[in-house]
XYZ file of C-alpha atoms in Angstrom:
308
model
C 29.913 20.731 172.438
C 31.911 20.566 169.993
C 35.619 22.842 170.091
C 33.979 24.948 167.180
C 37.370 26.982 167.558
C 39.385 23.689 166.689
C 37.016 22.973 164.074
C 36.247 26.533 161.921
C 40.038 28.333 162.445
C 42.270 27.248 159.471
C 46.369 28.236 160.151
C 47.929 29.704 157.189
C 51.544 29.185 156.718
C 53.312 31.213 153.804
C 56.053 29.155 152.697
C 59.505 31.203 153.009
C 60.221 30.778 149.028
C 56.965 33.056 148.806
C 58.301 35.472 151.179
C 61.718 35.301 148.918
C 59.957 35.766 146.021
C 58.488 39.101 146.894
C 61.698 40.421 148.704
C 63.193 39.857 145.010
C 60.778 41.299 142.815
C 61.073 44.670 144.889
C 64.520 44.458 145.008
C 64.644 44.374 140.880
C 61.539 47.285 140.635
C 63.644 49.275 143.364
C 67.040 48.916 140.569
C 64.609 49.885 137.795
C 63.661 52.897 139.346
C 66.605 53.771 140.440
C 68.620 53.378 136.708
C 65.583 55.233 134.831
C 65.928 58.125 137.289
C 69.776 57.935 136.511
C 69.289 57.789 132.464
C 66.638 60.686 133.391
C 69.262 63.067 134.788
C 72.320 62.429 132.971
C 69.562 62.944 129.850
C 69.098 67.138 131.451
C 73.047 67.342 132.161
C 73.652 66.391 128.804
C 71.026 68.324 127.462
C 72.280 71.463 129.439
C 75.336 71.614 129.014
C 74.723 71.060 125.192
C 72.614 74.206 125.010
C 75.437 76.082 127.115
C 77.827 75.095 124.686
C 75.623 75.666 121.607
C 75.259 79.709 122.928
C 78.651 80.369 123.577
C 79.570 79.120 120.195
C 76.767 81.335 118.904
C 77.787 84.048 121.222
C 81.500 83.927 119.560
C 79.748 84.310 116.304
C 77.894 87.286 117.638
C 80.577 89.078 118.894
C 82.896 87.683 116.311
C 80.633 89.341 113.067
C 79.594 92.327 115.309
C 82.965 94.215 115.293
C 83.876 93.950 111.467
C 87.273 95.661 109.958
C 87.614 99.066 110.274
C 87.020 100.871 106.502
C 89.277 102.263 104.712
C 87.458 105.556 103.996
C 87.471 106.031 108.094
C 91.418 104.272 108.748
C 92.034 107.423 106.043
C 89.758 110.121 107.641
C 91.526 109.200 110.961
C 94.968 109.772 109.613
C 94.238 112.716 107.479
C 93.256 114.610 110.889
C 95.754 113.043 113.109
C 98.865 114.269 109.967
C 96.711 117.836 109.790
C 96.885 119.166 114.227
C 98.235 121.919 115.110
C 100.387 120.108 117.173
C 103.908 120.631 116.425
C 105.195 117.529 117.279
C 103.153 115.040 115.878
C 104.321 112.857 113.019
C 104.005 113.758 109.079
C 100.886 112.533 106.224
C 103.349 110.291 104.701
C 105.327 108.445 107.414
C 101.377 107.486 109.613
C 99.915 106.631 106.525
C 102.434 103.861 105.454
C 102.197 102.525 109.572
C 99.267 102.548 108.836
C 98.782 100.905 105.271
C 100.459 97.808 107.310
C 98.050 97.801 109.938
C 95.546 97.378 107.438
C 96.880 94.263 105.764
C 98.267 92.925 109.028
C 96.306 89.745 109.656
C 93.026 89.772 112.623
C 93.953 89.893 115.303
C 96.465 91.738 115.291
C 98.893 92.643 117.948
C 100.821 96.181 118.165
C 103.082 97.369 120.350
C 104.322 100.902 120.148
C 107.041 102.742 122.649
C 106.266 105.831 123.376
C 103.056 107.674 124.574
C 102.687 110.253 121.800
C 99.837 112.570 119.820
C 99.190 110.124 117.946
C 98.332 107.190 120.975
C 95.075 107.639 120.409
C 94.941 106.507 116.306
C 97.465 103.510 116.497
C 94.443 102.500 118.839
C 91.952 102.624 116.652
C 93.659 102.436 113.575
C 94.668 98.489 114.661
C 90.837 98.247 115.706
C 89.887 94.616 116.477
C 93.906 94.186 117.740
C 95.414 94.561 120.838
C 97.912 97.593 121.113
C 99.840 98.120 123.985
C 101.776 100.911 124.591
C 104.990 101.572 126.759
C 105.933 104.724 128.196
C 109.255 106.081 130.302
C 106.562 108.197 132.478
C 104.832 106.561 135.406
C 102.600 109.714 135.928
C 101.548 109.884 132.166
C 100.725 106.600 131.338
C 98.682 106.463 134.833
C 96.994 109.529 133.208
C 96.882 108.404 129.653
C 94.521 104.653 131.307
C 92.673 106.989 133.495
C 91.508 109.039 130.936
C 91.599 106.816 128.503
C 90.642 103.387 130.033
C 90.652 101.653 126.238
C 93.851 102.303 126.260
C 96.638 99.680 128.210
C 99.568 101.508 128.439
C 103.151 100.071 131.367
C 105.765 102.426 132.235
C 109.569 100.922 132.229
C 112.912 102.427 133.838
C 115.370 102.883 131.166
C 118.837 102.703 132.956
C 120.708 103.687 129.455
C 122.287 106.721 128.454
C 122.581 108.294 125.026
C 125.741 108.953 125.540
C 126.929 105.204 126.412
C 125.408 103.916 123.348
C 129.123 102.736 121.788
C 129.252 100.747 125.246
C 126.291 99.189 125.190
C 126.597 98.136 121.986
C 129.963 96.844 122.428
C 127.896 94.889 125.518
C 125.610 93.076 123.662
C 128.449 92.184 121.188
C 130.535 90.269 124.069
C 127.331 89.035 125.487
C 125.788 87.559 121.963
C 125.543 84.409 123.173
C 124.929 84.566 127.168
C 122.583 87.766 128.133
C 121.939 89.736 124.464
C 120.969 86.471 122.852
C 118.866 87.611 119.411
C 116.800 84.958 120.653
C 115.377 84.307 123.983
C 113.019 85.318 127.381
C 114.019 88.336 128.002
C 111.813 87.812 131.294
C 114.657 86.390 132.732
C 117.327 87.863 130.968
C 119.933 90.409 132.831
C 121.177 92.030 129.453
C 121.267 95.194 129.726
C 119.589 96.840 126.971
C 117.151 94.170 127.367
C 113.794 95.520 128.962
C 113.088 92.686 131.345
C 110.972 94.787 134.434
C 107.493 94.539 131.951
C 104.289 92.162 133.143
C 104.834 88.721 132.231
C 102.396 88.301 130.402
C 103.722 91.010 127.807
C 106.590 88.168 126.587
C 104.518 85.892 125.510
C 102.764 88.255 123.038
C 103.339 87.627 119.448
C 103.707 90.642 117.972
C 102.715 91.795 114.827
C 104.226 95.354 114.404
C 106.318 97.524 116.767
C 106.558 101.401 116.598
C 109.684 102.812 117.953
C 108.720 106.236 119.163
C 109.866 106.564 122.086
C 111.607 106.751 124.832
C 113.299 110.693 124.495
C 117.297 110.677 123.011
C 118.236 114.077 121.777
C 120.648 114.898 124.946
C 123.336 113.218 126.290
C 122.079 112.146 129.611
C 118.347 111.265 127.918
C 117.626 107.473 127.699
C 118.031 106.949 123.717
C 116.336 104.789 121.596
C 118.865 101.626 121.606
C 117.523 99.860 124.486
C 113.703 99.737 122.343
C 115.329 99.134 119.144
C 117.611 95.978 120.644
C 113.946 94.830 122.986
C 111.788 95.154 119.337
C 114.021 93.120 117.700
C 114.949 90.039 120.301
C 111.129 89.984 120.232
C 110.256 89.803 116.472
C 112.738 86.902 116.101
C 111.941 85.270 119.233
C 108.154 84.528 118.295
C 106.562 81.160 118.896
C 103.730 81.360 116.713
C 101.606 83.823 114.348
C 103.460 85.250 111.283
C 106.672 84.307 111.592
C 107.591 88.509 110.201
C 107.089 91.221 112.382
C 107.258 94.849 110.997
C 109.263 97.372 112.783
C 108.641 100.983 112.481
C 111.499 103.227 114.004
C 110.715 107.393 113.917
C 112.999 109.544 114.113
C 115.114 107.410 111.620
C 117.004 110.440 110.769
C 118.799 110.879 114.412
C 122.197 108.870 113.841
C 122.293 106.974 116.825
C 118.569 105.704 116.359
C 119.663 105.143 112.811
C 123.175 103.254 114.516
C 120.886 101.521 116.845
C 119.093 100.327 114.214
C 121.359 98.703 111.286
C 123.189 96.862 114.523
C 119.987 94.729 115.784
C 116.815 95.854 113.649
C 119.969 95.531 110.189
C 120.282 97.150 106.954
C 119.218 93.792 104.717
C 115.870 93.567 106.696
C 114.979 97.615 105.816
C 112.313 97.851 103.558
C 111.670 101.439 103.119
C 113.490 104.966 104.802
C 111.606 107.896 104.129
C 110.793 111.506 105.834
C 111.587 110.304 109.029
C 110.552 106.819 109.415
C 112.572 103.288 108.848
C 110.838 99.965 108.190
C 112.111 96.968 108.740
C 110.358 93.288 108.219
C 112.480 90.713 110.894
C 111.843 87.289 110.674
C 111.304 84.545 113.136
C 114.878 82.722 113.662
C 115.993 79.724 114.935
C 117.554 80.067 118.569
C 120.976 78.732 118.130
C 121.942 81.845 115.761
C 123.772 83.982 117.535
C 124.109 86.865 114.965
C 121.707 89.763 114.497
C 122.828 90.688 111.286
C 124.379 88.293 108.455
C 125.546 90.663 106.327
C 127.016 92.820 109.368
C 129.161 95.894 108.799
C 129.639 97.817 111.802
C 129.204 101.763 111.668
C 129.603 101.863 115.599
C 133.696 102.603 115.349
C 133.345 105.271 112.855
C 130.763 107.530 113.962
C 130.225 109.796 117.290
C 126.967 109.391 119.689
């Protein structure tokens, strides 16, 4: 009997080269699939980011075009009704219109700083339509009340340490420290000058203010804080601008008051006085070099010959 198993069974041997070749093909196939997957993910991410960027750009364009400048007709109406109010403390039509005209010409977005919460508070906010308007007041309770009643108003309270009766001493102190704490160009946040306001939020000192209105604090009796600090602070903020328009319009209301006029002559300077009308003084100050330690070019002090 023949051995059928031996004659019919065939032994098949796989050469090692064949095994290696199969493994190599699988490796390259896996690498190719991984490459395609990675490329797909990168394309997906890039496309998504492009869509997001485009959406943001479109949204910004829509936002900027959806808030057009305040029309002259609306501005005139606001000025008219504000100046014809029954409130006995409101500004005159002449004064309001002059400030309104400057705000209308201010490059957008315009940064407006107002010392004093007054009858015209809502008017200034409305006239500076697309800009930022900030109010500074010495009455913390009234500032909180205004912000609660009108959430669109940005107001801060500040504690004035000055007295109207101390005007001469305070101005003399600035002159003594004009190269140190009371420099015309500085960041008031880090200043110890008695007339400088340094207790406002940090970001306040980083804003390049285009228009500043001094209509506060109170200053009609010896113990009142007076507007010396407000006028001095306005002058330093204008001269210390880092960017934006190099010129700053500064208005001093109640300019007929002796103390306000003297302080303005000292720190805003007569050569910068553009116009004086009714109860308003209008100054235009330019950005100043940090190495300049003189507030006014042609300085003839009126303090020595005037009483407070």
